[in-house]
mmCIF file of C-alpha atoms in Angstrom:
data_model
loop_
_atom_site.group_PDB
_atom_site.id
_atom_site.type_symbol
_atom_site.label_atom_id
_atom_site.label_comp_id
_atom_site.label_asym_id
_atom_site.label_seq_id
_atom_site.Cartn_x
_atom_site.Cartn_y
_atom_site.Cartn_z
ATOM 1 C CA MET A 513 -24.599 -8.260 -11.400
ATOM 2 C CA SER A 514 -20.628 -9.207 -11.718
ATOM 3 C CA ILE A 515 -17.800 -8.891 -9.730
ATOM 4 C CA ASP A 516 -15.162 -6.169 -9.853
ATOM 5 C CA LEU A 517 -12.841 -5.818 -7.581
ATOM 6 C CA THR A 518 -10.481 -3.459 -9.743
ATOM 7 C CA GLY A 519 -10.532 0.748 -9.442
ATOM 8 C CA ASP A 520 -12.276 1.654 -5.929
ATOM 9 C CA ILE A 521 -11.515 -0.936 -3.555
ATOM 10 C CA GLN A 522 -8.536 -2.053 -5.227
ATOM 11 C CA ASN A 523 -6.972 1.442 -4.688
ATOM 12 C CA VAL A 524 -8.461 0.856 -0.643
ATOM 13 C CA ILE A 525 -7.519 -2.495 0.248
ATOM 14 C CA ASP A 526 -3.859 -2.687 -2.087
ATOM 15 C CA GLY A 527 -1.563 -1.461 0.813
ATOM 16 C CA ALA A 528 -3.810 -0.834 3.290
ATOM 17 C CA LEU A 529 -1.677 -1.247 6.360
ATOM 18 C CA GLU A 530 1.422 0.916 4.972
ATOM 19 C CA ARG A 531 -1.309 4.097 3.975
ATOM 20 C CA ALA A 532 -3.930 3.563 6.139
ATOM 21 C CA GLY A 533 -2.395 1.289 9.101
ATOM 22 C CA ARG A 534 -5.626 -0.411 8.824
ATOM 23 C CA ALA A 535 -5.654 -4.240 7.596
ATOM 24 C CA PRO A 536 -8.468 -5.860 6.074
ATOM 25 C CA ALA A 537 -9.927 -8.474 8.457
ATOM 26 C CA VAL A 538 -10.718 -11.670 7.294
ATOM 27 C CA GLY A 539 -13.346 -14.446 9.194
ATOM 28 C CA TYR A 540 -13.294 -18.164 8.623
ATOM 29 C CA ILE A 541 -13.707 -20.826 10.414
ATOM 30 C CA ASP A 542 -10.410 -22.792 12.359
ATOM 31 C CA GLN A 543 -9.150 -26.149 12.482
ATOM 32 C CA ASP A 544 -10.819 -26.970 15.557
ATOM 33 C CA GLY A 545 -14.382 -25.398 14.686
ATOM 34 C CA TYR A 546 -15.473 -21.756 15.940
ATOM 35 C CA PRO A 547 -15.350 -18.975 14.277
ATOM 36 C CA ALA A 548 -12.116 -16.518 14.153
ATOM 37 C CA VAL A 549 -11.016 -13.205 13.092
ATOM 38 C CA SER A 550 -7.415 -12.653 11.953
ATOM 39 C CA HIS A 551 -6.420 -9.138 10.589
ATOM 40 C CA ARG A 552 -4.542 -9.630 7.608
ATOM 41 C CA GLY A 553 -2.180 -6.161 6.077
ATOM 42 C CA SER A 554 -0.977 -8.871 3.379
ATOM 43 C CA THR A 555 -4.209 -8.931 1.614
ATOM 44 C CA HIS A 556 -4.712 -7.103 -2.053
ATOM 45 C CA VAL A 557 -6.530 -7.757 -4.972
ATOM 46 C CA ILE A 558 -4.946 -10.014 -7.927
ATOM 47 C CA SER A 559 -7.943 -9.956 -9.639
ATOM 48 C CA PRO A 560 -11.892 -8.418 -10.716
ATOM 49 C CA ASN A 561 -12.905 -10.648 -8.834
ATOM 50 C CA GLN A 562 -10.228 -12.622 -6.913
ATOM 51 C CA LEU A 563 -8.349 -11.466 -3.186
ATOM 52 C CA ALA A 564 -4.777 -12.672 -2.270
ATOM 53 C CA ILE A 565 -3.128 -13.260 1.084
ATOM 54 C CA TRP A 566 -0.181 -14.288 2.231
ATOM 55 C CA ALA A 567 0.200 -17.165 5.058
ATOM 56 C CA ARG A 568 2.257 -16.595 7.133
ATOM 57 C CA ASN A 569 2.743 -20.255 8.564
ATOM 58 C CA PRO A 570 0.886 -22.913 6.255
ATOM 59 C CA ASN A 571 -0.150 -24.623 8.995
ATOM 60 C CA ASP A 572 -1.721 -22.980 11.027
ATOM 61 C CA GLY A 573 -4.765 -20.206 11.888
ATOM 62 C CA LEU A 574 -5.679 -19.107 8.041
ATOM 63 C CA ALA A 575 -4.356 -21.849 6.085
ATOM 64 C CA THR A 576 -5.060 -24.626 7.484
ATOM 65 C CA GLY A 577 -8.462 -23.381 8.599
ATOM 66 C CA VAL A 578 -9.626 -22.670 4.221
ATOM 67 C CA ALA A 579 -8.212 -25.698 4.111
ATOM 68 C CA ALA A 580 -11.511 -27.868 6.129
ATOM 69 C CA ASN A 581 -13.697 -24.735 5.644
ATOM 70 C CA PRO A 582 -12.727 -22.808 2.343
ATOM 71 C CA LYS A 583 -15.702 -19.786 3.369
ATOM 72 C CA VAL A 584 -14.386 -17.187 3.981
ATOM 73 C CA THR A 585 -16.157 -13.318 4.745
ATOM 74 C CA VAL A 586 -13.500 -10.226 3.878
ATOM 75 C CA SER A 587 -14.392 -6.565 5.896
ATOM 76 C CA PHE A 588 -12.624 -3.123 5.345
ATOM 77 C CA PHE A 589 -13.898 0.006 7.509
ATOM 78 C CA ASP A 590 -11.951 2.846 7.449
ATOM 79 C CA PRO A 591 -13.512 5.834 9.128
ATOM 80 C CA GLY A 592 -11.229 8.191 7.521
ATOM 81 C CA GLY A 593 -10.805 10.787 4.951
ATOM 82 C CA ASP A 594 -13.158 9.226 2.156
ATOM 83 C CA PRO A 595 -14.968 6.768 4.336
ATOM 84 C CA ILE A 596 -15.289 3.469 3.259
ATOM 85 C CA MET A 597 -17.100 0.006 4.747
ATOM 86 C CA LEU A 598 -16.450 -3.096 2.518
ATOM 87 C CA SER A 599 -18.003 -6.986 3.497
ATOM 88 C CA MET A 600 -16.880 -9.475 0.891
ATOM 89 C CA ARG A 601 -17.862 -12.724 1.016
ATOM 90 C CA GLY A 602 -15.935 -16.055 -0.746
ATOM 91 C CA THR A 603 -14.187 -19.158 -0.823
ATOM 92 C CA ALA A 604 -11.169 -19.371 -0.508
ATOM 93 C CA CYS A 605 -7.446 -22.433 -1.226
ATOM 94 C CA VAL A 606 -4.140 -22.306 -0.218
ATOM 95 C CA ASP A 607 -1.983 -22.434 -4.143
ATOM 96 C CA ALA A 608 1.742 -23.045 -3.210
ATOM 97 C CA SER A 609 2.476 -22.716 -7.017
ATOM 98 C CA ARG A 610 1.293 -19.320 -6.585
ATOM 99 C CA ASN A 611 3.678 -18.606 -3.504
ATOM 100 C CA ASP A 612 6.256 -16.614 -5.135
ATOM 101 C CA GLU A 613 3.385 -14.372 -7.085
ATOM 102 C CA ILE A 614 1.563 -13.756 -4.255
ATOM 103 C CA TYR A 615 4.777 -12.947 -2.534
ATOM 104 C CA ALA A 616 5.676 -10.133 -4.284
ATOM 105 C CA GLY A 617 2.321 -8.332 -4.569
ATOM 106 C CA ILE A 618 3.333 -7.143 -0.183
ATOM 107 C CA GLY A 619 4.117 -3.690 1.257
ATOM 108 C CA ASP A 620 7.170 -4.074 2.154
ATOM 109 C CA ALA A 621 6.285 -4.055 6.468
ATOM 110 C CA GLU A 622 4.249 -7.755 6.195
ATOM 111 C CA ARG A 623 7.790 -8.795 4.501
ATOM 112 C CA GLY A 624 9.843 -8.487 7.068
ATOM 113 C CA TYR A 625 7.518 -10.615 8.248
ATOM 114 C CA ASP A 626 7.963 -12.846 6.769
ATOM 115 C CA PRO A 627 11.157 -12.565 4.857
ATOM 116 C CA ASP A 628 12.414 -16.660 4.905
ATOM 117 C CA LYS A 629 8.926 -16.853 2.819
ATOM 118 C CA ASN A 630 7.607 -19.941 4.920
ATOM 119 C CA GLY A 631 4.008 -18.479 4.525
ATOM 120 C CA VAL A 632 2.187 -20.369 1.653
ATOM 121 C CA ALA A 633 -0.776 -18.212 -0.475
ATOM 122 C CA VAL A 634 -4.080 -17.871 -0.121
ATOM 123 C CA ILE A 635 -6.743 -17.052 -2.978
ATOM 124 C CA ILE A 636 -10.433 -15.997 -2.553
ATOM 125 C CA ASP A 637 -12.136 -16.435 -4.842
ATOM 126 C CA VAL A 638 -15.138 -13.500 -4.511
ATOM 127 C CA GLU A 639 -18.515 -14.152 -4.747
ATOM 128 C CA THR A 640 -20.308 -10.692 -3.604
ATOM 129 C CA VAL A 641 -19.223 -7.324 -2.140
ATOM 130 C CA ARG A 642 -21.390 -5.154 -0.300
ATOM 131 C CA GLY A 643 -20.742 -1.838 2.099
ATOM 132 C CA PHE A 644 -20.504 1.864 1.324
ATOM 133 C CA GLY A 645 -18.350 4.291 -0.362
ATOM 134 C CA HIS A 646 -18.121 7.860 -0.718
ATOM 135 C CA GLU A 647 -20.835 7.387 -4.213
ATOM 136 C CA GLY A 648 -23.338 5.821 -1.930
ATOM 137 C CA GLY A 649 -23.611 1.905 -1.889
ATOM 138 C CA ILE A 650 -21.809 -0.813 -2.788
ATOM 139 C CA SER A 651 -23.402 -3.992 -4.082
ATOM 140 C CA GLN A 652 -22.333 -6.054 -6.569
ATOM 141 C CA GLY A 653 -22.852 -9.982 -7.018
#
């Protein structure tokens, strides 16, 4: 089964911080080799099988972690009115050539944390999606 992040999944992920007060959590291996989890309000869908994140510090954390070990998991849970839980696995890379595009796609609150655009775009090629939503189980890839 192919991956399709558009529709309901995109409606949940894009703008989640502003809309629901919750940000997707990204699990990755940090530059010291330890598992790390970081909530990323800039996470958004950029294609049927890709997510993008704006990493405010290109020389630390997520940006350096995925350079050494690109496997990541993005998790999101919103128990609100229409509960949904998602776990998306994929391969991430830093792609500075897409900085303008990805920065333009993040919410105003996230832009406020990096108004000078000092960060870098992180692109995730999503390979699996698992979880549940209002229509039952979700399984892709």
